[in-house]
Short mmCIF file of C-alpha atoms in Angstrom, two decimals:
data_model
loop_
_atom_site.label_atom_id
_atom_site.label_comp_id
_atom_site.label_asym_id
_atom_site.label_seq_id
_atom_site.Cartn_x
_atom_site.Cartn_y
_atom_site.Cartn_z
CA MET A 1 -15.57 -9.92 -21.10
CA ARG A 2 -14.90 -9.69 -17.16
CA ILE A 3 -11.52 -9.08 -15.81
CA ALA A 4 -10.29 -8.97 -12.22
CA ILE A 5 -7.23 -7.02 -11.38
CA ILE A 6 -5.70 -7.95 -7.97
CA GLY A 7 -3.92 -4.83 -6.75
CA GLY A 8 -5.18 -1.27 -6.54
CA ASN A 9 -1.73 0.32 -6.80
CA LEU A 10 -0.73 2.65 -9.65
CA THR A 11 0.07 -0.12 -12.05
CA GLY A 12 -3.36 -1.81 -11.38
CA LEU A 13 -5.29 1.31 -11.67
CA ALA A 14 -3.72 2.35 -14.81
CA LEU A 15 -4.04 -1.01 -16.35
CA ALA A 16 -7.83 -1.11 -15.50
CA HIS A 17 -8.13 2.33 -17.30
CA MET A 18 -6.42 1.01 -20.39
CA PHE A 19 -8.89 -1.76 -20.59
CA LEU A 20 -12.08 0.55 -20.15
CA ASP A 21 -10.39 3.02 -22.74
CA SER A 22 -9.79 0.36 -25.27
CA ASP A 23 -12.09 -0.99 -28.06
CA HIS A 24 -12.93 -4.09 -25.97
CA ILE A 25 -16.08 -4.39 -24.16
CA VAL A 26 -15.12 -5.14 -20.58
CA ASP A 27 -16.32 -5.15 -16.88
CA VAL A 28 -13.30 -4.46 -14.61
CA THR A 29 -13.15 -5.14 -10.87
CA VAL A 30 -10.08 -4.04 -8.94
CA ILE A 31 -9.42 -5.84 -5.62
CA GLU A 32 -7.39 -4.20 -2.95
CA GLU A 33 -6.66 -5.36 0.58
CA ARG A 34 -6.13 -1.89 1.96
CA ALA A 35 -8.90 0.17 3.38
CA GLU A 36 -8.13 3.08 1.13
CA ILE A 37 -6.66 3.39 -2.33
CA GLY A 38 -3.15 5.07 -1.88
CA PHE A 39 -2.75 4.78 1.81
CA PRO A 40 -0.37 3.60 3.01
CA CYS A 41 1.90 4.26 -0.37
CA LYS A 42 5.31 2.69 -0.59
CA SER A 43 6.51 4.07 -3.90
CA PRO A 44 8.16 7.29 -4.99
CA GLY A 45 6.06 10.28 -6.12
CA ILE A 46 8.17 11.46 -8.99
CA LEU A 47 7.27 11.38 -12.82
CA TYR A 48 10.38 12.11 -15.06
CA ASP A 49 8.65 12.28 -18.38
CA SER A 50 5.32 14.17 -17.99
CA ASN A 51 5.14 14.68 -21.82
CA LEU A 52 5.13 10.89 -22.52
CA TRP A 53 2.17 10.30 -20.16
CA LYS A 54 0.33 13.48 -20.68
CA SER A 55 -2.26 11.93 -22.97
CA TYR A 56 -2.95 9.10 -20.48
CA PHE A 57 -3.80 11.59 -17.65
CA GLN A 58 -6.00 13.38 -19.89
CA ASP A 59 -7.86 10.28 -20.68
CA TRP A 60 -8.19 9.81 -16.82
CA ASP A 61 -9.56 13.40 -16.44
CA ILE A 62 -6.34 14.31 -14.27
CA SER A 63 -4.47 17.61 -14.85
CA ILE A 64 -0.73 17.05 -14.43
CA GLN A 65 -0.32 20.88 -13.87
CA GLU A 66 -3.08 21.02 -11.12
CA VAL A 67 -2.33 17.48 -9.20
CA GLY A 68 1.46 17.69 -9.58
CA HIS A 69 4.31 19.95 -8.84
CA SER A 70 6.50 20.96 -11.87
CA LEU A 71 10.21 20.85 -11.23
CA ASP A 72 12.98 22.92 -12.97
CA ASP A 73 14.44 19.70 -14.61
CA GLY A 74 10.95 19.18 -16.36
CA SER A 75 9.99 16.29 -14.04
CA VAL A 76 6.76 16.41 -11.85
CA SER A 77 6.46 15.53 -8.15
CA PHE A 78 3.25 14.18 -6.75
CA ARG A 79 1.90 13.09 -3.40
CA ARG A 80 1.46 9.73 -4.91
CA ALA A 81 -1.18 8.43 -2.59
CA TRP A 82 -3.46 11.32 -3.72
CA LEU A 83 -2.60 10.63 -7.23
CA GLU A 84 -3.57 7.15 -6.84
CA LYS A 85 -6.77 8.21 -5.34
CA ASN A 86 -7.71 10.55 -8.03
CA ILE A 87 -6.92 7.91 -10.71
CA SER A 88 -9.25 5.60 -8.70
CA LEU A 89 -12.06 7.95 -8.49
CA SER A 90 -12.04 8.60 -12.38
CA LEU A 91 -11.86 4.81 -12.74
CA VAL A 92 -15.09 4.47 -10.87
CA GLU A 93 -16.80 7.14 -13.02
CA LYS A 94 -16.11 4.98 -16.00
CA GLY A 95 -17.89 1.96 -14.49
CA ALA A 96 -15.15 -0.07 -12.71
CA SER A 97 -15.79 -1.58 -9.33
CA ILE A 98 -13.19 -1.42 -6.64
CA LEU A 99 -13.33 -3.83 -3.70
CA LEU A 100 -11.42 -2.45 -0.70
CA ARG A 101 -10.58 -4.36 2.43
CA THR A 102 -10.84 -7.51 0.36
CA ARG A 103 -8.37 -10.27 0.05
CA VAL A 104 -8.11 -13.30 -2.07
CA GLU A 105 -8.45 -16.37 -0.32
CA LYS A 106 -8.44 -18.89 -3.34
CA SER A 107 -7.47 -18.40 -6.85
CA GLU A 108 -8.58 -20.61 -9.77
CA GLU A 109 -8.17 -20.02 -13.45
CA VAL A 110 -11.05 -17.75 -13.74
CA SER A 111 -12.62 -17.54 -10.34
CA LEU A 112 -11.72 -16.06 -6.98
CA LYS A 113 -12.85 -16.70 -3.44
CA LEU A 114 -12.87 -13.33 -1.71
CA GLN A 115 -12.85 -12.28 2.05
CA GLY A 116 -14.08 -8.76 2.62
CA ALA A 117 -15.56 -6.57 5.25
CA GLY A 118 -19.09 -7.95 4.35
CA GLY A 119 -17.93 -11.60 4.32
CA SER A 120 -17.07 -14.01 1.78
CA THR A 121 -17.92 -13.75 -1.96
CA HIS A 122 -17.01 -15.31 -5.22
CA TRP A 123 -15.96 -13.66 -8.44
CA GLU A 124 -16.09 -15.41 -11.85
CA GLY A 125 -14.99 -14.05 -15.10
CA ASP A 126 -12.54 -14.39 -18.10
CA PHE A 127 -9.22 -13.06 -16.83
CA ILE A 128 -7.46 -12.69 -13.55
CA ILE A 129 -4.42 -10.43 -13.37
CA ASN A 130 -2.35 -10.08 -10.20
CA VAL A 131 -0.41 -6.79 -10.13
CA PRO A 132 1.84 -6.31 -7.02
CA GLU A 133 2.73 -2.77 -6.32
CA HIS A 134 6.53 -3.60 -6.84
CA GLU A 135 8.51 -5.88 -9.15
CA SER A 136 10.09 -8.56 -7.10
CA GLY A 137 13.47 -7.63 -5.64
CA ASN A 138 15.51 -7.72 -2.58
CA HIS A 139 16.92 -4.23 -2.54
CA SER A 140 15.95 -2.29 0.66
CA TRP A 141 14.96 1.24 0.34
CA THR A 142 13.90 4.07 2.76
CA GLY A 143 11.74 6.81 1.66
CA MET A 144 11.53 9.96 3.72
CA VAL A 145 9.17 12.75 3.82
CA THR A 146 10.96 15.95 5.59
CA SER A 147 10.19 19.51 6.29
CA ARG A 148 13.11 20.79 4.54
CA GLU A 149 15.38 20.30 1.51
CA VAL A 150 17.44 17.02 1.26
CA VAL A 151 19.99 16.36 -1.04
CA GLY A 152 18.89 14.00 -3.85
CA GLY A 153 15.20 14.67 -3.18
CA TRP A 154 12.52 16.75 -4.67
CA PRO A 155 10.02 19.32 -3.45
CA ARG A 156 6.19 18.67 -3.18
CA ASP A 157 3.43 21.10 -3.46
CA ASP A 158 2.76 21.20 0.33
CA GLY A 159 6.18 22.40 0.96
CA THR A 160 7.70 19.16 2.02
CA TRP A 161 10.53 17.09 0.38
CA GLU A 162 10.48 13.54 -0.49
CA THR A 163 13.87 11.58 -0.72
CA TRP A 164 14.58 7.74 -1.34
CA ILE A 165 17.95 6.19 -0.35
CA GLN A 166 19.30 2.65 -0.14
CA ASN A 167 21.76 3.27 2.66
CA PRO A 168 20.06 4.37 5.93
CA SER A 169 23.43 5.78 7.22
CA GLN A 170 22.97 8.51 4.56
CA MET A 171 19.99 9.74 6.64
CA SER A 172 20.84 12.88 8.55
CA THR A 173 20.18 12.96 12.20
CA THR A 174 19.24 16.69 11.87
CA ASP A 175 16.41 15.98 9.54
CA ILE A 176 12.79 16.19 10.87
CA PHE A 177 10.93 13.14 9.35
CA ILE A 178 7.39 13.62 8.63
CA GLU A 179 7.14 10.23 7.27
CA LEU A 180 9.63 7.20 6.92
CA ILE A 181 8.82 4.27 4.44
CA GLU A 182 10.79 1.07 4.39
CA THR A 183 10.15 -1.33 1.62
CA ASN A 184 11.96 -3.59 -0.93
CA PHE A 185 11.92 -3.39 -4.68
CA SER A 186 14.13 -4.35 -7.64
CA SER A 187 15.21 -0.82 -8.67
CA PHE A 188 14.18 2.81 -8.03
CA GLU A 189 13.42 3.29 -11.69
CA THR A 190 10.83 0.68 -11.97
CA THR A 191 8.82 2.06 -8.98
CA THR A 192 8.69 5.68 -10.12
CA ILE A 193 5.42 6.80 -11.58
CA ASP A 194 6.97 6.38 -15.00
CA GLY A 195 8.04 2.77 -14.08
CA SER A 196 4.56 1.90 -12.81
CA LEU A 197 2.94 3.26 -15.97
CA LYS A 198 5.29 1.35 -18.13
CA ARG A 199 4.61 -1.85 -16.22
CA ALA A 200 0.83 -1.16 -17.02
CA VAL A 201 1.38 -0.66 -20.85
CA VAL A 202 3.42 -3.78 -21.09
CA LEU A 203 0.76 -5.78 -19.19
CA PHE A 204 -1.92 -4.38 -21.25
CA ASP A 205 -0.13 -5.16 -24.48
CA GLU A 206 0.63 -8.75 -23.50
CA LEU A 207 -2.96 -9.40 -22.31
CA THR A 208 -4.93 -7.72 -25.25
CA ASN A 209 -2.70 -9.91 -27.72
CA SER A 210 -4.02 -12.92 -26.05
CA PHE A 211 -7.59 -12.04 -26.30
#
């Protein structure tokens, strides 16, 4: 069974792993417009319930303790772009294909016309799954990476702090921003690492029930 996943974000990558780890014999291709998995990243790097997802990370040969930064409340912070890159590397080791700098020009029921760095190609298979990075929503959010503590944020393993706010007026003029991320999504909870993984589980269950 050949499966194409459009979207090399955390949900898409996790979904690809779930297919390869299942009892189904599958050939998985992940299609991503960006030049590099994880960069740029427009989603929070916080995992609230690491125990729930520990077995998944183990299946993907990723140690939460080594890659993440454990916080006092039991949650774990990540530099999400690097987490996604690590997950993609383990995905390739399992035999998946990842097409970077590739966009979908035309999509039919079980075929795609693709435009990549090497020109135009076609993909044909059994299932095409479109996985946007965020669930649709019109709420504006700003992510900030700063060099010092910010109320409502969390520390990362490199000594920086990550914070997400809806109201830009909450931004302090004294903060030194290393990175600013402006994006739209339905809710903060759905875009955390937990939320993205839950989306992958729901998609996997829905799709495997249709096989």
